Short mmCIF file of C-alpha atoms in Angstrom, two decimals:
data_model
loop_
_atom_site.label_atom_id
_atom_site.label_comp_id
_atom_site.label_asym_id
_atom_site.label_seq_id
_atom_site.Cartn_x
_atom_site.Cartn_y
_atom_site.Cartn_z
CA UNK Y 1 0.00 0.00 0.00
CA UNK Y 2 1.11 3.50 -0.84
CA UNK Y 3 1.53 6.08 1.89
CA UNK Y 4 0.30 9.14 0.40
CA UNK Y 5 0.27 10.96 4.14
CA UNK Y 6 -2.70 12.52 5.74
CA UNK Y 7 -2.39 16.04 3.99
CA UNK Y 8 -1.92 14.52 0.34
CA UNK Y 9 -4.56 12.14 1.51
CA UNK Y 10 -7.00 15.47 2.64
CA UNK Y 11 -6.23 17.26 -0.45
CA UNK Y 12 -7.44 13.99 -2.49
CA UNK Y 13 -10.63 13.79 -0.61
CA UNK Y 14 -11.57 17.36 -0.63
CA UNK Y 15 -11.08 17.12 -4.47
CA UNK Y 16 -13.53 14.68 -4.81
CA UNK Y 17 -16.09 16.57 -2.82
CA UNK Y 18 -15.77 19.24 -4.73
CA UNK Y 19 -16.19 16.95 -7.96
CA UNK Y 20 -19.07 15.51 -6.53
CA UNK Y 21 -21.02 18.24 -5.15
CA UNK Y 22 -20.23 20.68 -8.09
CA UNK Y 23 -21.88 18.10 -10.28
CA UNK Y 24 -24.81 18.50 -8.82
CA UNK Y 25 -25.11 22.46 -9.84
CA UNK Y 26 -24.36 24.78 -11.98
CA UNK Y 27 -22.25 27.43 -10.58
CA UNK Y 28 -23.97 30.08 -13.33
CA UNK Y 29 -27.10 28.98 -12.71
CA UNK Y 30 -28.72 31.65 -9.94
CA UNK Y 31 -30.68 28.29 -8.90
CA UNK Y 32 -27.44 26.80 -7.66
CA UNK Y 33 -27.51 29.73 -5.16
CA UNK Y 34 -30.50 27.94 -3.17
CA UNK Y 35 -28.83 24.38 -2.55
CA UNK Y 36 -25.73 23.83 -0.16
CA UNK Y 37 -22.47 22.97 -2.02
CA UNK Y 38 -19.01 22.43 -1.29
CA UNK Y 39 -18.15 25.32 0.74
CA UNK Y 40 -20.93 24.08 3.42
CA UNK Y 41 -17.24 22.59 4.93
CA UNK Y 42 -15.80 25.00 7.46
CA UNK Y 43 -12.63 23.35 6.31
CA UNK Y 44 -12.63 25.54 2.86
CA UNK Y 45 -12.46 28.84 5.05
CA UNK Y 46 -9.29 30.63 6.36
CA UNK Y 47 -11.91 33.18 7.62
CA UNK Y 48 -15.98 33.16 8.27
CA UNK Y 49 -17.61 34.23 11.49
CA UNK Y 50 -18.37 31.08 13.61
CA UNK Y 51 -15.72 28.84 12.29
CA UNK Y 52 -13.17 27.10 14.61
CA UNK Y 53 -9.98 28.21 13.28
CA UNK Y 54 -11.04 31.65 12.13
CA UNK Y 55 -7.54 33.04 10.77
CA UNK Y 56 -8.28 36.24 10.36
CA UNK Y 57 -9.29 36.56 14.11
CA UNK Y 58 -6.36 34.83 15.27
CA UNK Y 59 -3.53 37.09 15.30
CA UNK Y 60 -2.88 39.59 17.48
CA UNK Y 61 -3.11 43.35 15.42
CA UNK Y 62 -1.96 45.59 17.75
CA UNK Y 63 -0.05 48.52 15.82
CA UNK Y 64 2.42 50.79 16.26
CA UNK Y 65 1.95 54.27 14.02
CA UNK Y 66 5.46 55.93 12.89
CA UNK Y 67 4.29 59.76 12.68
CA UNK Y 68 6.29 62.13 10.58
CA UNK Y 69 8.07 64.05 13.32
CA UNK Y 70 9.20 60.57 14.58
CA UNK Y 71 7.15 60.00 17.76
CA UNK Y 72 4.97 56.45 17.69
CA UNK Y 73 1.81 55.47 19.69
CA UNK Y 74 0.59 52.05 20.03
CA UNK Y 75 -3.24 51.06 19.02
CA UNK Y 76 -5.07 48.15 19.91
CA UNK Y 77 -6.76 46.47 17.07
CA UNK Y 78 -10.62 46.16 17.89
CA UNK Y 79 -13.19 43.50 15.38
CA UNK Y 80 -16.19 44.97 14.95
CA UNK Y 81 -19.14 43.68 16.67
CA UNK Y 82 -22.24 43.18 15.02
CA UNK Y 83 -20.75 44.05 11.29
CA UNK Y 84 -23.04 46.15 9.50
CA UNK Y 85 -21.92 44.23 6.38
CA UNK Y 86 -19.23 41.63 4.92
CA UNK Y 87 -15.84 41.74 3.13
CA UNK Y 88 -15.32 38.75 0.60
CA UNK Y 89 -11.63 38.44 0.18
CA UNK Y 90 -9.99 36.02 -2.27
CA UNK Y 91 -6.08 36.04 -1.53
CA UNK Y 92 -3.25 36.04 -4.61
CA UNK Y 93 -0.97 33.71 -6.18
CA UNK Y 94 0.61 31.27 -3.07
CA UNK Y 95 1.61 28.76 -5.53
CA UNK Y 96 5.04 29.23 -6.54
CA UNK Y 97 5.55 26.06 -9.02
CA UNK Y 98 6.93 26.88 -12.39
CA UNK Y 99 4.54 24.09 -14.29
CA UNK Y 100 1.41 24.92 -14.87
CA UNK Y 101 -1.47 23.31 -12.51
CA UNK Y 102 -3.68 23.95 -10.00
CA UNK Y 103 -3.14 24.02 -5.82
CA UNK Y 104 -5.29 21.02 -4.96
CA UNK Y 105 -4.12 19.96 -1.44
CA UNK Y 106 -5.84 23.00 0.34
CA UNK Y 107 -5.87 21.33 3.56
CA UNK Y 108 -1.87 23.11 4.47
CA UNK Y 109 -3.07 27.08 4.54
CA UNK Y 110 0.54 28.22 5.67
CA UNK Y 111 1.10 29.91 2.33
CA UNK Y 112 -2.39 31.63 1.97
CA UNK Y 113 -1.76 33.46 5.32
CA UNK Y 114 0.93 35.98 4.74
CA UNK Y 115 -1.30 37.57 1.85
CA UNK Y 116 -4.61 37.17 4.35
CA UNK Y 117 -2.43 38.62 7.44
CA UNK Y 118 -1.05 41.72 5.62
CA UNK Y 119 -4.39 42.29 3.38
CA UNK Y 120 -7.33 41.20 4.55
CA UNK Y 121 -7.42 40.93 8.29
CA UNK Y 122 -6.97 44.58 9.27
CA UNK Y 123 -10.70 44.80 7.88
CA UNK Y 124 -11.92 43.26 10.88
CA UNK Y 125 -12.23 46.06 12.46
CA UNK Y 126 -15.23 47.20 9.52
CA UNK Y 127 -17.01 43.95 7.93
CA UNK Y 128 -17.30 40.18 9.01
CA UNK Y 129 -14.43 38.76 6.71
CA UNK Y 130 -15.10 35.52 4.43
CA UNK Y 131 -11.98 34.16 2.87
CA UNK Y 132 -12.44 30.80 0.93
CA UNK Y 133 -9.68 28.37 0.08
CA UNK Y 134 -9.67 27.37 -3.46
CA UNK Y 135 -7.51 25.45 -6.36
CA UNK Y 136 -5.74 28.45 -7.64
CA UNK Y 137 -3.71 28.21 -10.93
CA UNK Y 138 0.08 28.04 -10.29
CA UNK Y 139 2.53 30.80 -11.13
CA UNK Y 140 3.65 28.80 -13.94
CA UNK Y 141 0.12 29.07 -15.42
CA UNK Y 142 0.49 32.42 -16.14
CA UNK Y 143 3.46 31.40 -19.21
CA UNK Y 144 0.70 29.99 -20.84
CA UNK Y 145 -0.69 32.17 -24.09
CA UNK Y 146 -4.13 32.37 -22.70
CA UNK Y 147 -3.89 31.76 -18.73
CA UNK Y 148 -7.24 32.92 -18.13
CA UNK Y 149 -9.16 30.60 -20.74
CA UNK Y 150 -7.37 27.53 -19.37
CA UNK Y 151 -9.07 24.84 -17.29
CA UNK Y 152 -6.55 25.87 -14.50
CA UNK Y 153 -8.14 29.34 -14.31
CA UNK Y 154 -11.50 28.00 -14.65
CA UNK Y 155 -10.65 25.49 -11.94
CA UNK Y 156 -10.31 28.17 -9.36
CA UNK Y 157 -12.66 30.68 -10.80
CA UNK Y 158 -15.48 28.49 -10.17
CA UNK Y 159 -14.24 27.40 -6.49
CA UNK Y 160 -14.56 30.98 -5.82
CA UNK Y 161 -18.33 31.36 -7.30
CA UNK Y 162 -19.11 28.01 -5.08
CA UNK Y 163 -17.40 30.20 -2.36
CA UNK Y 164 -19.96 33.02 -3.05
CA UNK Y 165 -22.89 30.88 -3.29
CA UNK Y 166 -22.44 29.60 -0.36
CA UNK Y 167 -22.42 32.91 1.44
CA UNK Y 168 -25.25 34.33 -0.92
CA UNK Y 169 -26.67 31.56 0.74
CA UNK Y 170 -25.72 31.58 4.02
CA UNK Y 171 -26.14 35.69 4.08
CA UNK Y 172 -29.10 36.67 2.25
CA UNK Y 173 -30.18 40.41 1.93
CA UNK Y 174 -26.52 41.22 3.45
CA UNK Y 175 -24.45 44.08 2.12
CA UNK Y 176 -21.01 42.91 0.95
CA UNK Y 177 -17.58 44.49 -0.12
CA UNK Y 178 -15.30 42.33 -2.25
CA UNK Y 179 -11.23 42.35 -2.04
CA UNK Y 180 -8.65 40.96 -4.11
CA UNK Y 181 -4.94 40.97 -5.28
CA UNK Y 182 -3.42 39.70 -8.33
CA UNK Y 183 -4.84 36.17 -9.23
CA UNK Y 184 -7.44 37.09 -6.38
CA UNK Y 185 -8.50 40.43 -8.61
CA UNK Y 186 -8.39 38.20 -12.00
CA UNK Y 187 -10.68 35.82 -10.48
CA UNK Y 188 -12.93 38.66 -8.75
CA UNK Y 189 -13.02 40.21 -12.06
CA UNK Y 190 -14.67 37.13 -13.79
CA UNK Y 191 -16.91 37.11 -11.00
CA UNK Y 192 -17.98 40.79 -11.61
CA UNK Y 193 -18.64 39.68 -15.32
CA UNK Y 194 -21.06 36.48 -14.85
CA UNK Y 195 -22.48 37.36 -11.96
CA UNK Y 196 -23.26 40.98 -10.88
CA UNK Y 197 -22.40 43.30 -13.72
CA UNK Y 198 -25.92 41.86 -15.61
CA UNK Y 199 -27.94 41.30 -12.32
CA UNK Y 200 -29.49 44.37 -10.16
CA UNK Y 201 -30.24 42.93 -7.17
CA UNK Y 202 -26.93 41.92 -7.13
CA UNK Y 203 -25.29 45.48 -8.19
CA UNK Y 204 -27.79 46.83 -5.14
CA UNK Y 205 -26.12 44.57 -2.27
CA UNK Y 206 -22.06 45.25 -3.36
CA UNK Y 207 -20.82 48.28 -1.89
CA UNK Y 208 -17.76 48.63 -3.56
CA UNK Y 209 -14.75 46.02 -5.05
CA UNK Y 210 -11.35 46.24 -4.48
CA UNK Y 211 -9.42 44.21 -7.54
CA UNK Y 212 -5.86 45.52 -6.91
CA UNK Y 213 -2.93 45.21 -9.00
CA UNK Y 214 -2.53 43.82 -11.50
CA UNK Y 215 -5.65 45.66 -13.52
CA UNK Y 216 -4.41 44.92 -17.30
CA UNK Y 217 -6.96 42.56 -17.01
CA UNK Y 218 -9.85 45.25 -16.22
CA UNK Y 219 -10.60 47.16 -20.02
CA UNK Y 220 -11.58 50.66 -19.04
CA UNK Y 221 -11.18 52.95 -22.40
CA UNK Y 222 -8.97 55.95 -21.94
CA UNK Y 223 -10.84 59.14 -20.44
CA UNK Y 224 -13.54 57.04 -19.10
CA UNK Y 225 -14.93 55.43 -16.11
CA UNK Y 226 -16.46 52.70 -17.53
CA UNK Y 227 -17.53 50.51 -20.23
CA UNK Y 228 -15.09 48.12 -21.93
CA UNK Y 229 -14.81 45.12 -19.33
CA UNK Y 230 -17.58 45.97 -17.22
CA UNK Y 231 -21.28 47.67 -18.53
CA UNK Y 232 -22.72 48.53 -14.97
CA UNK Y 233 -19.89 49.03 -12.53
CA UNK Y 234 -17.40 52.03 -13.10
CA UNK Y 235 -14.21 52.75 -11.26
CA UNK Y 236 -14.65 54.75 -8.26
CA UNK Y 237 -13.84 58.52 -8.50
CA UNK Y 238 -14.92 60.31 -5.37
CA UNK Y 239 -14.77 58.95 -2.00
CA UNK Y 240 -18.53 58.12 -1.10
CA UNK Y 241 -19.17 56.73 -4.07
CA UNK Y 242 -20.77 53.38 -3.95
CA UNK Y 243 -21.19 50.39 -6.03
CA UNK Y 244 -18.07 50.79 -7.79
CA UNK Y 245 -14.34 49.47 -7.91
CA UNK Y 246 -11.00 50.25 -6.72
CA UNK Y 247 -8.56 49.63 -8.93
CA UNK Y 248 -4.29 49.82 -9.20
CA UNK Y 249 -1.42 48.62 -9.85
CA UNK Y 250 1.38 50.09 -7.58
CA UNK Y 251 5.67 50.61 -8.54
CA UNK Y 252 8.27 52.84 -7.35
CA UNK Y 253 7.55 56.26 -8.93
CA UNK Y 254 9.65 56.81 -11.86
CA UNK Y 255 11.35 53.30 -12.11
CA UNK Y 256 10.94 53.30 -15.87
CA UNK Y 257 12.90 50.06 -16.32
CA UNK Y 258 10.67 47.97 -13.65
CA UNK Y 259 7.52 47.93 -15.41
CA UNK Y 260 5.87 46.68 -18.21
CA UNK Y 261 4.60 48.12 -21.67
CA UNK Y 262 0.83 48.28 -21.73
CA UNK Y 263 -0.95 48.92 -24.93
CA UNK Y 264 -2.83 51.19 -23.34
CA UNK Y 265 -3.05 52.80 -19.91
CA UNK Y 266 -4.37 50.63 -17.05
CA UNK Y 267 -7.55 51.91 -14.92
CA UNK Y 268 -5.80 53.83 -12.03
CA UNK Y 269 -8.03 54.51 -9.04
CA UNK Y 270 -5.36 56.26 -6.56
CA UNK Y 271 -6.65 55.81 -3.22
CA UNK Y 272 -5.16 58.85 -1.52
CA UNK Y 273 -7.38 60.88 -3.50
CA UNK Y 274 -10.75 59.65 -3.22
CA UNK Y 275 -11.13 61.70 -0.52
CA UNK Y 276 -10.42 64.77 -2.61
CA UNK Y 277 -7.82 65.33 -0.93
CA UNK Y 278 -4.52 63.53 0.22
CA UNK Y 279 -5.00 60.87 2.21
CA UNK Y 280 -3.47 58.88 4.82
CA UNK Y 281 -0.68 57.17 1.94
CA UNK Y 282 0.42 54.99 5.09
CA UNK Y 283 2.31 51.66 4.51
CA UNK Y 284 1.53 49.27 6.98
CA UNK Y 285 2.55 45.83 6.92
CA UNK Y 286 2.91 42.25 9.44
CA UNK Y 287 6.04 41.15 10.63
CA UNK Y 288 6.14 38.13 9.66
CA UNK Y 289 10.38 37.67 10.58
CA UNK Y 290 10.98 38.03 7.17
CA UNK Y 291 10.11 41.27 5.56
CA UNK Y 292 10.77 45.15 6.17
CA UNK Y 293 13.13 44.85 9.59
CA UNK Y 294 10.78 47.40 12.38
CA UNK Y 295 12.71 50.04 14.62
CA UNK Y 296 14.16 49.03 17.44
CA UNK Y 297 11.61 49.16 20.80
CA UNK Y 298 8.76 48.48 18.25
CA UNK Y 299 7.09 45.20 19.89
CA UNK Y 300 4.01 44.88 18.09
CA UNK Y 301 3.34 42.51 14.93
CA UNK Y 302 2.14 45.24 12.90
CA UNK Y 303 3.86 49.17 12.08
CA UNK Y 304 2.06 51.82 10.13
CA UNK Y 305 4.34 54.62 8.50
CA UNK Y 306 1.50 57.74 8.77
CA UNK Y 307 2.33 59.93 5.73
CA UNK Y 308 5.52 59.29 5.05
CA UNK Y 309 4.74 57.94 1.56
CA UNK Y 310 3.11 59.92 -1.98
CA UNK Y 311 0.86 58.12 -4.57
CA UNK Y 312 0.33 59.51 -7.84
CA UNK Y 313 -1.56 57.94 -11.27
CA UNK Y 314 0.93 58.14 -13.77
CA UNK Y 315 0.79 58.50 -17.52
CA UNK Y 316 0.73 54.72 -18.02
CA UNK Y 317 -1.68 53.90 -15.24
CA UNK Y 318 0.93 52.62 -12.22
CA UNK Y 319 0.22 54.19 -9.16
CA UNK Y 320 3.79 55.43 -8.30
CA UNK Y 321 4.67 55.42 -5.04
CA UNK Y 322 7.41 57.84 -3.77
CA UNK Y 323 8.65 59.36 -0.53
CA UNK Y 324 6.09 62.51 0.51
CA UNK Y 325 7.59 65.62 -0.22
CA UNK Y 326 9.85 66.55 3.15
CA UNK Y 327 10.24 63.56 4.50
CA UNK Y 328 13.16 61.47 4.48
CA UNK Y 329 13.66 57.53 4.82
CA UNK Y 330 15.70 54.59 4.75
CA UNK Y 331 13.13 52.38 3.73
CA UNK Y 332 12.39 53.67 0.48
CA UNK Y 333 9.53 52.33 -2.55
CA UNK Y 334 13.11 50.65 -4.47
CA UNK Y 335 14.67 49.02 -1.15
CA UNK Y 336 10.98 47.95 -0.64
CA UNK Y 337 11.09 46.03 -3.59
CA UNK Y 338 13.75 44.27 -2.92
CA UNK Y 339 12.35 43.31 1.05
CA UNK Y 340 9.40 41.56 -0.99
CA UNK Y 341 11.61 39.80 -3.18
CA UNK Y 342 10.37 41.34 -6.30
CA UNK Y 343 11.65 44.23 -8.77
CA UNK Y 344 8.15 45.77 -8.35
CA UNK Y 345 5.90 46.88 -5.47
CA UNK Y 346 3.85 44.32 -6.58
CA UNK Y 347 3.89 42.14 -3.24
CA UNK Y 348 3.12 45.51 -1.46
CA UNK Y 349 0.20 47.06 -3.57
CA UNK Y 350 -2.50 46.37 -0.12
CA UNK Y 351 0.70 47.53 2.24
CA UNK Y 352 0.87 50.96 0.92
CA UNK Y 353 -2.47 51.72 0.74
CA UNK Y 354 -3.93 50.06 3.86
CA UNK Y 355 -4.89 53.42 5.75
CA UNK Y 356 -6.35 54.73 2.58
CA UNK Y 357 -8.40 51.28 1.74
CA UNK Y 358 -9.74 51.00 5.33
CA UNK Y 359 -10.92 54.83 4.93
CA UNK Y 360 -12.45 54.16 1.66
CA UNK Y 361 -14.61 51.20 2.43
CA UNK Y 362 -15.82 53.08 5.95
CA UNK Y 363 -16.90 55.51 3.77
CA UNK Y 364 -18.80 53.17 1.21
CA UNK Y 365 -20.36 51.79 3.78
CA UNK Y 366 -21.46 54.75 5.53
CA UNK Y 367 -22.82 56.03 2.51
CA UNK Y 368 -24.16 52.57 0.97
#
């Protein structure tokens, strides 16, 4: 007998409920909505009120803010109680491999929770947060001509709708937000199309989407707000402005030689403006022991950097991200880069505009 060990062996089995239950619906079908499917199992959650191992609950979030004369204060991290409404979050690429494939032992979520830590569970402290597991594509997917038409997109596209089924289900006449980076936004995007560009009631529950970086996928033509990937939701362009997306891709301002060549300029939503007026341009990120080092005496998991940072849409559509005029640092957007192990900021595109995103979606809400 083979020993294929118990989290090979998990991964297996949850594949085949997924097979078997998915079978039994249609994920486009707005009847599927009505009948329990895979995502019934708590086990496909990182996050969802009432679980057991609810990670975005688990870690502690206490923060210290970095002002710009220097001083720092230390803020406890309270969850809301009672959430006036929900945050769907569906997390980025974790699967490193080089072939092409899908993740389909989901049963190990250590690589899922540096993305969820550092962008989804500061929300807490606004919405209930729902963050399904599913059989993502591999990085190595992304080589192939069309990544997006190929069953390993489709794969974990249509975990995600059986993800939002289940809470349509489980949630029904509930307000919602939804959040995503990279392969998270690409899937949210598809999502967007089937499901609630074309239906009102829909449209009338989301209170805003956050697909961030990378948005070559999202077709907005020049000069406009919508129209092209989208008929019925626009970009957002003034802070309470509901019902409509957030969208960037963020790099270090002028590092011409870091980004790519679009054929024409991505949708650029820059979130310190939304406000009409600067914002908080804050980067705040999770130690996780191997990122940005903190100052020394900083004890908490979590550091917030309160103005110390400029965004700005530029003429290609990157939101580039500089040092705020009269301030000085060490960690600057290129050294940043190279703490997330990429020649982009990329990795950091929820980082720098936490403060700013958390604002934003208050503000939705409160005007929803």
């Amino acid at each position: 007998m083979v020993n294929i060990g118990k989290k090979a062996l998990r991964g297996v089995l949850l594949s085949t409920v997924f097979f078997l239950l998915s079978a039994c619906s249609d994920g486009n079908d707005s009847s599927s909505v009505a009948t329990p499917g895979p995502y019934a199992d708590e086990a496909l959650w990182l996050c969802k009120p009432g679980i057991e191992t609810d990670r975005c609950l688990e870690l502690d979030q206490t923060i210290t803010y970095v002002y710009e004369d220097g001083n720092t204060a230390v803020f406890e991290h309270e969850t809301v109680v009672d959430a006036p409404f929900d945050c769907f979050y569906v997390y980025p690429t974790v699967d490193m491999r080089s072939e092409p494939g899908n993740m389909l032992d989901l049963s190990d979520d250590t690589l899922m929770l540096r993305p969820l830590y550092n962008q989804a569970a500061r929300f807490t402290q606004l919405c209930d947060m729902y963050a399904p597991k599913y059989r993502q594509m591999t990085i190595g997917t992304y080589t192939l001509e069309n990544p997006f038409d190929s069953e390993y997109f489709q794969l974990g596209y249509s975990d995600v709708e059986e993800a939002f089924n289940q809470y349509l289900l489980e949630n029904p006449g509930r307000n919602f937000v939804l959040m995503g980076h990279s392969q998270g936004s690409h899937v949210l995007l598809q999502l967007l199309q089937n499901r609630i560009d074309n239906d009102e009631a829909l449209r009338a529950r989301m209170i805003s989407a956050l697909t961030i970086g990378p948005t070559g996928r999202l077709k907005v033509p020049v000069g406009e707000l919508s129209g092209g990937t989208l008929d019925n939701i626009a970009l957002c362009s003034y802070e309470s402005e509901t019902g409509c997306i957030v969208a960037y891709d963020s790099i270090a301002a002028g590092d011409e030689a870091q980004r790519p060549v679009p054929l024409q300029p991505r949708p650029c939503v820059n979130p310190t403006e939304l406000g009409g007026e600067p914002g908080i341009a804050a980067m705040t990120i999770y130690n996780s022991d191997e990122g940005i080092p903190f100052p020394e005496g900083v004890e908490t998991y979590w550091i917030g950097y309160l103005g110390l940072y400029s965004a700005a849409c530029e003429s290609d559509g990157f939101l580039g991200i500089g040092v705020a005029p009269g301030q000085t640092t060490v960690y600057t957007p290129e050294l940043i880069q190279t703490f997330f192990g990429g020649s982009s900021l990329h990795l950091a595109d929820y980082n720098f505009g936490m403060g700013d995103l958390l604002r934003i979606v208050d503000t939705h809400a409160a005007n929803f």
